[in-house]
Short mmCIF file of C-alpha atoms in Angstrom, two decimals:
data_model
loop_
_atom_site.label_atom_id
_atom_site.label_comp_id
_atom_site.label_asym_id
_atom_site.label_seq_id
_atom_site.Cartn_x
_atom_site.Cartn_y
_atom_site.Cartn_z
CA MET A 1 105.11 94.87 104.15
CA HIS A 2 106.56 92.67 106.66
CA ARG A 3 105.58 92.82 110.25
CA LYS A 4 107.88 94.32 112.59
CA THR A 5 107.27 92.98 115.97
CA THR A 6 104.32 90.91 117.52
CA PHE A 7 102.93 92.75 120.59
CA PRO A 8 101.48 96.13 120.99
CA LEU A 9 102.53 99.19 122.87
CA THR A 10 100.22 101.65 124.59
CA LEU A 11 100.31 105.29 124.14
CA ILE A 12 103.19 106.84 126.47
CA ALA A 13 101.78 108.80 128.92
CA LEU A 14 104.58 111.41 129.23
CA VAL A 15 103.68 112.77 126.00
CA ALA A 16 100.56 114.48 127.50
CA SER A 17 100.79 118.06 128.88
CA SER A 18 100.53 118.39 132.49
CA VAL A 19 97.22 119.58 134.39
CA ASN A 20 99.17 123.02 135.17
CA GLY A 21 99.37 123.67 131.54
CA GLN A 22 103.06 122.88 131.37
CA GLY A 23 104.49 120.31 129.13
CA ALA A 24 105.51 117.11 130.50
CA VAL A 25 109.13 115.76 129.94
CA TRP A 26 109.27 114.59 126.28
CA SER A 27 106.17 116.62 125.21
CA GLN A 28 106.05 119.08 122.33
CA CYS A 29 106.56 122.64 123.65
CA GLY A 30 106.82 124.55 120.38
CA GLY A 31 107.17 124.90 116.95
CA THR A 32 105.58 126.14 113.69
CA GLY A 33 101.49 126.07 114.13
CA TRP A 34 101.83 124.92 117.89
CA SER A 35 99.21 126.29 120.08
CA GLY A 36 99.88 124.09 123.23
CA ALA A 37 101.88 124.71 126.36
CA THR A 38 105.35 126.40 125.88
CA THR A 39 106.81 125.88 129.06
CA CYS A 40 107.76 122.67 130.43
CA VAL A 41 107.46 120.95 133.87
CA SER A 42 110.17 121.41 136.46
CA GLY A 43 113.35 119.37 135.50
CA SER A 44 113.03 119.97 132.13
CA VAL A 45 113.45 122.55 129.55
CA CYS A 46 111.85 123.54 126.25
CA THR A 47 114.46 122.98 123.53
CA VAL A 48 114.34 123.81 119.78
CA VAL A 49 114.76 120.42 117.75
CA ASN A 50 113.70 122.24 114.34
CA PRO A 51 111.73 125.00 113.27
CA PHE A 52 108.63 122.89 113.27
CA TYR A 53 109.06 121.03 116.57
CA SER A 54 110.44 122.09 120.20
CA GLN A 55 110.36 119.44 123.03
CA CYS A 56 110.61 119.53 126.81
CA LEU A 57 113.92 117.46 127.54
CA PRO A 58 115.14 116.48 130.95
CA GLY A 59 117.74 119.01 132.41
CA THR A 60 117.91 122.79 133.39
CA ALA A 61 118.58 125.29 130.81
CA THR A 62 122.11 126.91 130.61
CA THR A 63 121.42 129.19 127.71
CA THR A 64 117.93 131.05 126.35
CA THR A 65 116.56 130.06 123.26
CA PRO A 66 117.80 132.28 120.26
CA SER A 67 115.30 134.24 118.08
CA THR A 68 116.07 132.32 114.95
CA PRO A 69 116.01 128.50 114.91
CA PRO A 70 119.30 126.35 114.66
CA THR A 71 120.52 124.11 111.76
CA SER A 72 119.13 120.79 112.88
CA THR A 73 121.41 117.60 112.35
CA GLY A 74 119.03 114.32 112.09
CA GLY A 75 116.31 116.44 113.83
CA SER A 76 118.56 116.67 116.66
CA SER A 77 120.50 120.00 117.48
CA THR A 78 119.31 121.97 120.32
CA THR A 79 119.71 125.36 121.47
CA SER A 80 119.55 124.91 125.53
CA THR A 81 121.74 122.36 126.92
CA ALA A 82 120.05 119.70 128.83
CA THR A 83 121.71 117.35 131.35
CA GLY A 84 121.57 113.68 130.17
CA PRO A 85 119.72 111.01 131.74
CA SER A 86 121.21 109.64 134.97
CA SER A 87 123.02 106.29 135.04
CA THR A 88 123.68 103.62 137.82
CA CYS A 89 126.75 102.53 135.88
CA GLY A 90 129.36 105.27 136.88
CA SER A 91 129.23 108.85 135.41
CA PRO A 92 126.94 108.90 132.20
CA ALA A 93 128.25 110.22 128.87
CA PRO A 94 125.50 111.94 127.42
CA GLY A 95 125.37 112.58 123.70
CA SER A 96 126.49 115.60 121.98
CA GLY A 97 122.80 116.15 120.31
CA THR A 98 124.11 114.93 116.92
CA LEU A 99 123.96 111.43 115.76
CA LYS A 100 126.64 110.27 113.66
CA PHE A 101 124.37 108.52 110.98
CA VAL A 102 121.09 109.31 109.34
CA GLY A 103 119.59 107.86 106.40
CA VAL A 104 117.08 105.74 104.49
CA ASN A 105 116.64 102.36 103.31
CA ILE A 106 116.70 101.94 99.46
CA ALA A 107 114.49 98.99 98.76
CA GLY A 108 114.27 96.64 95.81
CA PHE A 109 116.83 93.77 95.88
CA ASP A 110 114.69 92.42 98.93
CA PHE A 111 111.39 92.44 96.84
CA GLY A 112 110.08 88.62 96.74
CA CYS A 113 111.34 87.90 100.11
CA ASN A 114 108.80 86.89 102.83
CA SER A 115 109.04 86.96 106.75
CA ASP A 116 109.48 83.20 106.56
CA GLY A 117 112.71 83.55 104.67
CA SER A 118 111.36 82.46 101.24
CA CYS A 119 112.76 84.68 98.42
CA THR A 120 112.16 84.40 94.77
CA ALA A 121 115.49 85.49 93.24
CA SER A 122 113.50 86.69 90.21
CA ALA A 123 111.38 88.91 91.87
CA ALA A 124 114.23 91.24 93.07
CA TYR A 125 113.61 94.92 91.68
CA PRO A 126 117.08 96.49 91.28
CA PRO A 127 116.44 100.43 92.25
CA LEU A 128 118.30 101.68 89.26
CA THR A 129 117.34 103.15 85.93
CA GLN A 130 119.61 100.97 83.85
CA TYR A 131 117.39 97.96 85.23
CA PHE A 132 114.26 99.70 84.58
CA GLY A 133 113.67 100.54 88.28
CA LYS A 134 113.24 103.89 89.92
CA ASP A 135 116.06 106.35 90.03
CA GLY A 136 117.67 105.15 93.09
CA LYS A 137 120.77 107.05 92.05
CA GLY A 138 118.95 110.44 91.89
CA GLN A 139 117.22 109.60 95.14
CA MET A 140 120.64 109.08 97.25
CA THR A 141 122.05 112.00 95.39
CA HIS A 142 119.09 114.15 96.65
CA PHE A 143 119.10 112.68 100.05
CA VAL A 144 123.16 113.43 100.58
CA ASN A 145 123.07 116.91 98.83
CA ASP A 146 119.82 118.43 99.60
CA ASP A 147 119.02 116.74 103.04
CA GLY A 148 122.43 115.97 104.60
CA TYR A 149 122.00 112.19 104.72
CA ASN A 150 124.95 110.02 105.15
CA VAL A 151 124.03 106.22 105.09
CA PHE A 152 121.90 104.11 102.97
CA ARG A 153 120.80 100.50 103.83
CA LEU A 154 120.65 98.46 101.02
CA PRO A 155 118.54 95.30 101.45
CA VAL A 156 118.90 91.90 99.35
CA GLY A 157 117.72 88.55 99.54
CA TRP A 158 119.99 85.75 100.30
CA GLN A 159 118.48 83.73 97.31
CA PHE A 160 119.10 86.38 95.01
CA LEU A 161 122.94 86.52 95.91
CA THR A 162 123.26 82.71 95.36
CA ASN A 163 120.64 82.66 92.57
CA ASN A 164 118.53 80.26 94.65
CA VAL A 165 121.13 77.62 95.45
CA LEU A 166 121.64 77.12 99.31
CA GLY A 167 125.27 76.62 100.04
CA GLY A 168 126.32 77.79 96.76
CA ALA A 169 128.73 80.27 95.66
CA VAL A 170 127.72 84.08 95.17
CA ASP A 171 126.31 84.20 91.57
CA GLN A 172 128.46 86.62 90.08
CA THR A 173 125.93 88.11 87.45
CA ASN A 174 123.38 88.73 90.25
CA PHE A 175 126.09 90.04 92.60
CA ALA A 176 127.06 92.48 89.84
CA GLU A 177 123.76 94.11 89.71
CA TYR A 178 123.58 94.47 93.61
CA ASP A 179 127.18 95.82 93.54
CA ALA A 180 126.16 98.48 91.11
CA LEU A 181 123.72 99.69 93.71
CA VAL A 182 126.62 99.67 96.57
CA GLN A 183 128.87 101.51 94.01
CA THR A 184 126.25 104.01 93.41
CA CYS A 185 125.68 104.54 97.20
CA LEU A 186 129.44 104.75 97.82
CA ALA A 187 129.76 107.29 94.89
CA THR A 188 127.44 109.71 96.90
CA GLY A 189 130.22 109.64 99.75
CA ALA A 190 127.57 108.15 102.13
CA TYR A 191 128.09 104.74 104.34
CA CYS A 192 126.22 101.69 102.80
CA ILE A 193 124.75 98.88 104.74
CA ILE A 194 124.69 95.53 103.09
CA ASP A 195 121.62 93.85 104.63
CA ILE A 196 120.75 90.28 103.95
CA HIS A 197 116.99 90.35 104.36
CA ASN A 198 115.98 86.97 105.26
CA TYR A 199 114.75 86.94 109.00
CA ALA A 200 117.22 84.24 110.03
CA ARG A 201 116.01 81.77 107.61
CA TRP A 202 116.22 80.17 103.96
CA ASN A 203 112.65 78.87 102.84
CA LYS A 204 111.10 78.75 106.37
CA GLY A 205 114.28 76.91 108.01
CA ILE A 206 116.05 78.82 110.80
CA ILE A 207 119.98 79.45 110.40
CA GLY A 208 121.72 76.96 112.69
CA GLN A 209 118.54 75.52 113.89
CA GLY A 210 117.36 73.16 111.48
CA GLY A 211 117.68 75.21 108.28
CA PRO A 212 121.03 76.23 106.64
CA THR A 213 124.00 75.48 108.43
CA ASN A 214 126.06 78.10 110.11
CA ALA A 215 129.06 77.12 107.46
CA GLN A 216 126.89 78.00 104.66
CA PHE A 217 125.72 81.49 106.21
CA ALA A 218 129.15 82.11 107.20
CA ALA A 219 130.58 81.32 103.65
CA THR A 220 128.08 83.97 101.75
CA TRP A 221 129.11 86.50 104.13
CA GLY A 222 132.73 85.57 103.51
CA GLU A 223 132.31 86.07 99.91
CA ILE A 224 130.66 89.31 100.53
CA ALA A 225 133.19 90.61 102.86
CA ALA A 226 136.25 89.77 100.37
CA LYS A 227 134.70 91.84 97.90
CA TYR A 228 134.40 95.00 100.24
CA LYS A 229 137.34 94.44 102.43
CA ASP A 230 139.27 97.55 101.34
CA THR A 231 135.86 99.63 101.49
CA PRO A 232 135.77 101.59 104.91
CA LYS A 233 132.43 102.83 104.30
CA VAL A 234 130.75 99.46 103.70
CA ILE A 235 128.80 98.22 106.89
CA PHE A 236 128.06 94.52 107.12
CA GLY A 237 124.21 94.01 108.19
CA ILE A 238 124.26 90.20 109.43
CA MET A 239 120.57 89.68 109.06
CA ASN A 240 117.30 91.56 108.84
CA GLU A 241 114.72 91.03 111.57
CA PRO A 242 115.23 87.47 113.06
CA HIS A 243 112.17 86.51 114.70
CA ASP A 244 110.65 83.21 116.68
CA VAL A 245 114.30 82.01 116.93
CA PRO A 246 113.82 79.08 119.36
CA ASP A 247 117.24 79.33 121.06
CA ILE A 248 118.99 82.76 121.36
CA ASN A 249 122.32 81.00 122.48
CA MET A 250 122.28 79.05 119.07
CA TRP A 251 121.38 82.41 117.24
CA ALA A 252 124.59 84.06 118.65
CA ALA A 253 126.74 81.23 117.27
CA SER A 254 125.29 81.60 113.94
CA VAL A 255 125.97 85.43 114.21
CA GLN A 256 129.45 84.71 115.52
CA ALA A 257 130.25 82.47 112.52
CA ALA A 258 129.33 85.34 110.12
CA VAL A 259 131.42 87.64 111.91
CA THR A 260 134.42 85.38 112.16
CA ALA A 261 134.13 84.97 108.42
CA ILE A 262 133.71 88.66 107.48
CA ARG A 263 137.02 89.47 109.42
CA ASN A 264 138.97 86.39 108.34
CA ALA A 265 138.06 87.67 104.60
CA GLY A 266 139.94 90.79 105.54
CA ALA A 267 137.30 93.28 106.26
CA THR A 268 139.01 93.95 109.78
CA THR A 269 137.88 97.30 110.56
CA GLN A 270 134.46 97.82 109.06
CA MET A 271 131.32 97.97 111.30
CA ILE A 272 129.32 94.76 111.52
CA LEU A 273 125.65 95.13 112.94
CA LEU A 274 124.42 92.08 115.25
CA PRO A 275 120.70 91.36 115.29
CA GLY A 276 118.82 90.09 118.08
CA ASN A 277 115.44 88.19 118.11
CA ASN A 278 111.82 89.47 117.88
CA TRP A 279 112.17 91.29 114.83
CA THR A 280 115.25 93.10 116.31
CA SER A 281 112.78 94.96 118.40
CA ALA A 282 114.72 97.80 120.57
CA ALA A 283 112.10 97.11 123.30
CA THR A 284 113.24 93.34 123.96
CA PHE A 285 116.98 93.74 122.61
CA ILE A 286 118.79 93.37 125.49
CA SER A 287 120.61 90.10 124.98
CA ASN A 288 123.54 88.52 127.27
CA ALA A 289 123.83 86.15 124.33
CA LEU A 290 124.48 88.60 121.56
CA LYS A 291 126.86 90.41 124.05
CA LYS A 292 129.18 87.25 123.85
CA VAL A 293 129.80 87.91 119.93
CA VAL A 294 133.40 88.88 119.43
CA ASN A 295 136.18 89.61 116.67
CA PRO A 296 138.56 86.69 116.18
CA ASP A 297 141.04 88.68 118.46
CA GLY A 298 138.53 88.62 121.30
CA SER A 299 137.51 92.43 120.98
CA VAL A 300 134.16 93.94 120.31
CA THR A 301 135.52 96.78 118.40
CA ASN A 302 132.93 97.87 115.74
CA LEU A 303 130.64 95.15 116.62
CA ILE A 304 127.27 97.24 116.84
CA PHE A 305 123.86 96.06 117.97
CA ASP A 306 121.32 96.34 115.26
CA VAL A 307 117.72 97.39 116.47
CA HIS A 308 114.24 98.32 114.87
CA LYS A 309 111.65 100.45 115.96
CA TYR A 310 108.20 101.51 114.57
CA LEU A 311 105.68 103.85 116.07
CA ASP A 312 102.32 102.39 115.23
CA SER A 313 99.99 101.06 117.52
CA ASP A 314 101.19 97.41 117.16
CA ASN A 315 104.50 98.34 115.79
CA SER A 316 104.32 96.53 112.76
CA GLY A 317 105.25 99.48 110.34
CA THR A 318 102.01 98.89 108.33
CA ASN A 319 99.69 101.90 109.78
CA PRO A 320 99.99 105.64 108.83
CA GLU A 321 99.21 106.88 112.16
CA CYS A 322 101.98 106.89 115.09
CA VAL A 323 100.70 106.47 118.70
CA THR A 324 104.34 106.44 120.72
CA ASN A 325 107.68 107.84 120.71
CA ASN A 326 108.98 104.34 122.17
CA ILE A 327 111.19 106.16 124.75
CA ALA A 328 109.97 104.70 128.25
CA ASP A 329 109.44 101.24 126.71
CA ALA A 330 112.49 100.96 124.45
CA TRP A 331 114.91 103.57 124.23
CA GLU A 332 115.52 104.44 127.89
CA PRO A 333 116.18 100.84 129.16
CA LEU A 334 118.20 100.34 125.99
CA ALA A 335 120.29 103.13 126.60
CA GLN A 336 120.79 102.49 130.21
CA TRP A 337 121.88 98.65 129.26
CA LEU A 338 124.28 99.85 126.53
CA ARG A 339 126.25 102.17 128.97
CA CYS A 340 126.32 99.44 131.55
CA ASN A 341 128.00 97.26 128.93
CA GLY A 342 130.05 99.69 127.10
CA ARG A 343 128.21 99.02 123.82
CA GLN A 344 126.37 100.83 121.10
CA ALA A 345 123.26 100.39 118.73
CA PHE A 346 122.07 101.43 115.37
CA ASN A 347 118.56 101.85 114.70
CA THR A 348 118.62 100.55 111.04
CA GLU A 349 114.67 100.56 110.44
CA THR A 350 112.14 103.07 111.71
CA GLY A 351 109.48 105.16 109.98
CA GLY A 352 105.81 106.19 110.10
CA GLY A 353 103.20 107.44 107.90
CA ASN A 354 103.23 111.23 106.51
CA THR A 355 101.02 112.49 109.14
CA ALA A 356 100.87 114.87 112.10
CA SER A 357 100.84 112.10 114.76
CA CYS A 358 103.97 110.66 113.30
CA VAL A 359 106.06 113.96 112.80
CA THR A 360 105.28 114.55 116.41
CA PHE A 361 106.23 111.09 117.82
CA MET A 362 109.15 110.68 115.24
CA CYS A 363 110.76 113.83 116.41
CA GLN A 364 110.67 112.83 119.91
CA GLN A 365 112.34 109.72 119.19
CA ILE A 366 115.08 111.40 117.33
CA ALA A 367 115.53 114.12 119.72
CA TYR A 368 115.93 111.33 122.50
CA GLN A 369 118.27 109.20 120.56
CA ALA A 370 120.40 112.37 119.62
CA GLN A 371 120.58 113.27 123.29
CA ASN A 372 122.06 109.67 123.88
CA SER A 373 124.22 109.60 120.82
CA ASP A 374 127.15 108.15 122.92
CA VAL A 375 125.14 104.97 122.74
CA PHE A 376 122.90 105.40 119.61
CA LEU A 377 124.68 106.00 116.35
CA GLY A 378 121.82 106.95 114.24
CA TYR A 379 118.73 105.87 112.39
CA VAL A 380 117.76 104.66 108.99
CA GLY A 381 114.24 105.39 107.64
CA TRP A 382 112.01 102.79 106.05
CA SER A 383 111.62 103.35 102.87
CA ALA A 384 112.69 104.73 99.54
CA GLY A 385 114.26 103.02 96.61
CA ASN A 386 111.54 101.14 94.58
CA PHE A 387 108.35 101.97 96.77
CA ASP A 388 105.64 104.03 95.19
CA THR A 389 104.75 107.16 96.89
CA SER A 390 101.38 105.52 97.65
CA TYR A 391 103.03 103.15 99.95
CA VAL A 392 102.01 103.83 103.61
CA LEU A 393 105.87 104.54 104.94
CA SER A 394 107.09 105.75 101.87
CA GLU A 395 110.03 107.94 102.16
CA LEU A 396 110.46 108.12 98.39
CA PRO A 397 110.86 112.07 97.18
CA ALA A 398 108.43 113.14 94.38
CA GLY A 399 109.92 114.31 91.23
CA SER A 400 113.04 113.02 89.15
CA GLY A 401 116.20 114.40 87.46
CA SER A 402 117.43 117.61 89.17
CA SER A 403 114.24 118.40 91.09
CA TRP A 404 112.98 116.24 94.13
CA THR A 405 110.58 117.22 97.07
CA ASP A 406 110.45 115.29 100.14
CA THR A 407 107.65 113.60 102.06
CA MET A 408 106.22 115.31 105.18
CA LEU A 409 108.02 113.34 107.64
CA VAL A 410 111.23 113.59 105.99
CA SER A 411 111.14 117.10 105.25
CA LYS A 412 109.69 118.13 108.74
CA CYS A 413 111.42 115.63 110.88
CA MET A 414 113.77 113.05 109.58
CA ALA A 415 116.13 114.72 107.20
CA PRO A 416 119.06 116.26 109.21
CA LYS A 417 118.41 119.64 107.30
CA ALA A 418 114.79 119.34 108.42
CA GLY A 419 112.67 122.56 107.58
CA ALA A 420 114.96 123.64 104.82
CA GLN A 421 113.48 124.26 101.27
CA LYS A 422 113.18 121.17 99.35
CA GLY A 423 112.71 120.44 95.74
CA SER A 424 116.47 121.95 95.09
CA THR A 425 118.84 120.84 92.34
CA SER A 426 120.36 117.24 93.17
#
């Protein structure tokens, strides 16, 4: 598993209970099996997120908590109305408590890709049974019908798309295999993110900075966009996790080239996800360079910032235990910046182990994003698809055919229908 970011975060003190026996803001205050504080410090209110988890959210309660738990949307519905965070950029527009997108990555076509941008096309492992992969169709159908998911991210290696030819046209045989996954995704009714999973590189060379030219990168995106220009539920994910890119302004020019190619190919209305540097870390995303990327008409309509955030000790997404909800270090400052600039972001990779610590911190992260859904569109977990259930961040449901059982993290926190009975007919 590739590394997600290169700097550690300390455990956020806000998740601890106060000395007075009341929960601090953002701390847990209830849920199945909870034995800690059930009241919150002044200025926050204990709010039901799902049957397993209640959290101290900023604001003042305007309604009382009902005796029965609510139906959760993306782990984010609340039964008490809490005032959204303040803003210094005019009147804030706090979110509704419901995220627009919740989903999971369906991995396989990215297999064989490394964080230096080297990919072996033959190592791609389509997550579809007709290609001897896992039952990606069954997984996605289950996630939509049983869990309420509505988006899937479908990572693929650039080398697979062009059959290892830099600057070459998209290989139609390989593209047909990848398109089979896209069409399977679309058939569920979900949105489908096409994600080139190359870390801003081709075989160690950085796009537009000594490696592939912007024209070569844009040409690939132009061909992809032409294929899906009339498919509104396709989202274009420009590039997975650029990192250690020397010049952010030159990288913004590379992203601009891809955006222009996508729009000029006729895909004029779909969302395009713009990735920053440092593994697209939400904590370090704020970028005036990426803010300058525009559509051919000069607008920024449907140009969404692409961010990632993991919850383990080094933010690498490689450890089973979680230690942070990322709120103070990442989501609060990013929410403020997005509001000040009239923009939105999409957390297209996040996840954790199937452990109690990850349930706690992931529920907190989701609750905060939902409370700020005016600027955060949603989240996509890492990962299902061809990963085995033994994989440390597996969100692969166990079972097959008509019966699936979700992982602990999905069933208790990440699924919009968190807390619902699993293993139902898909």
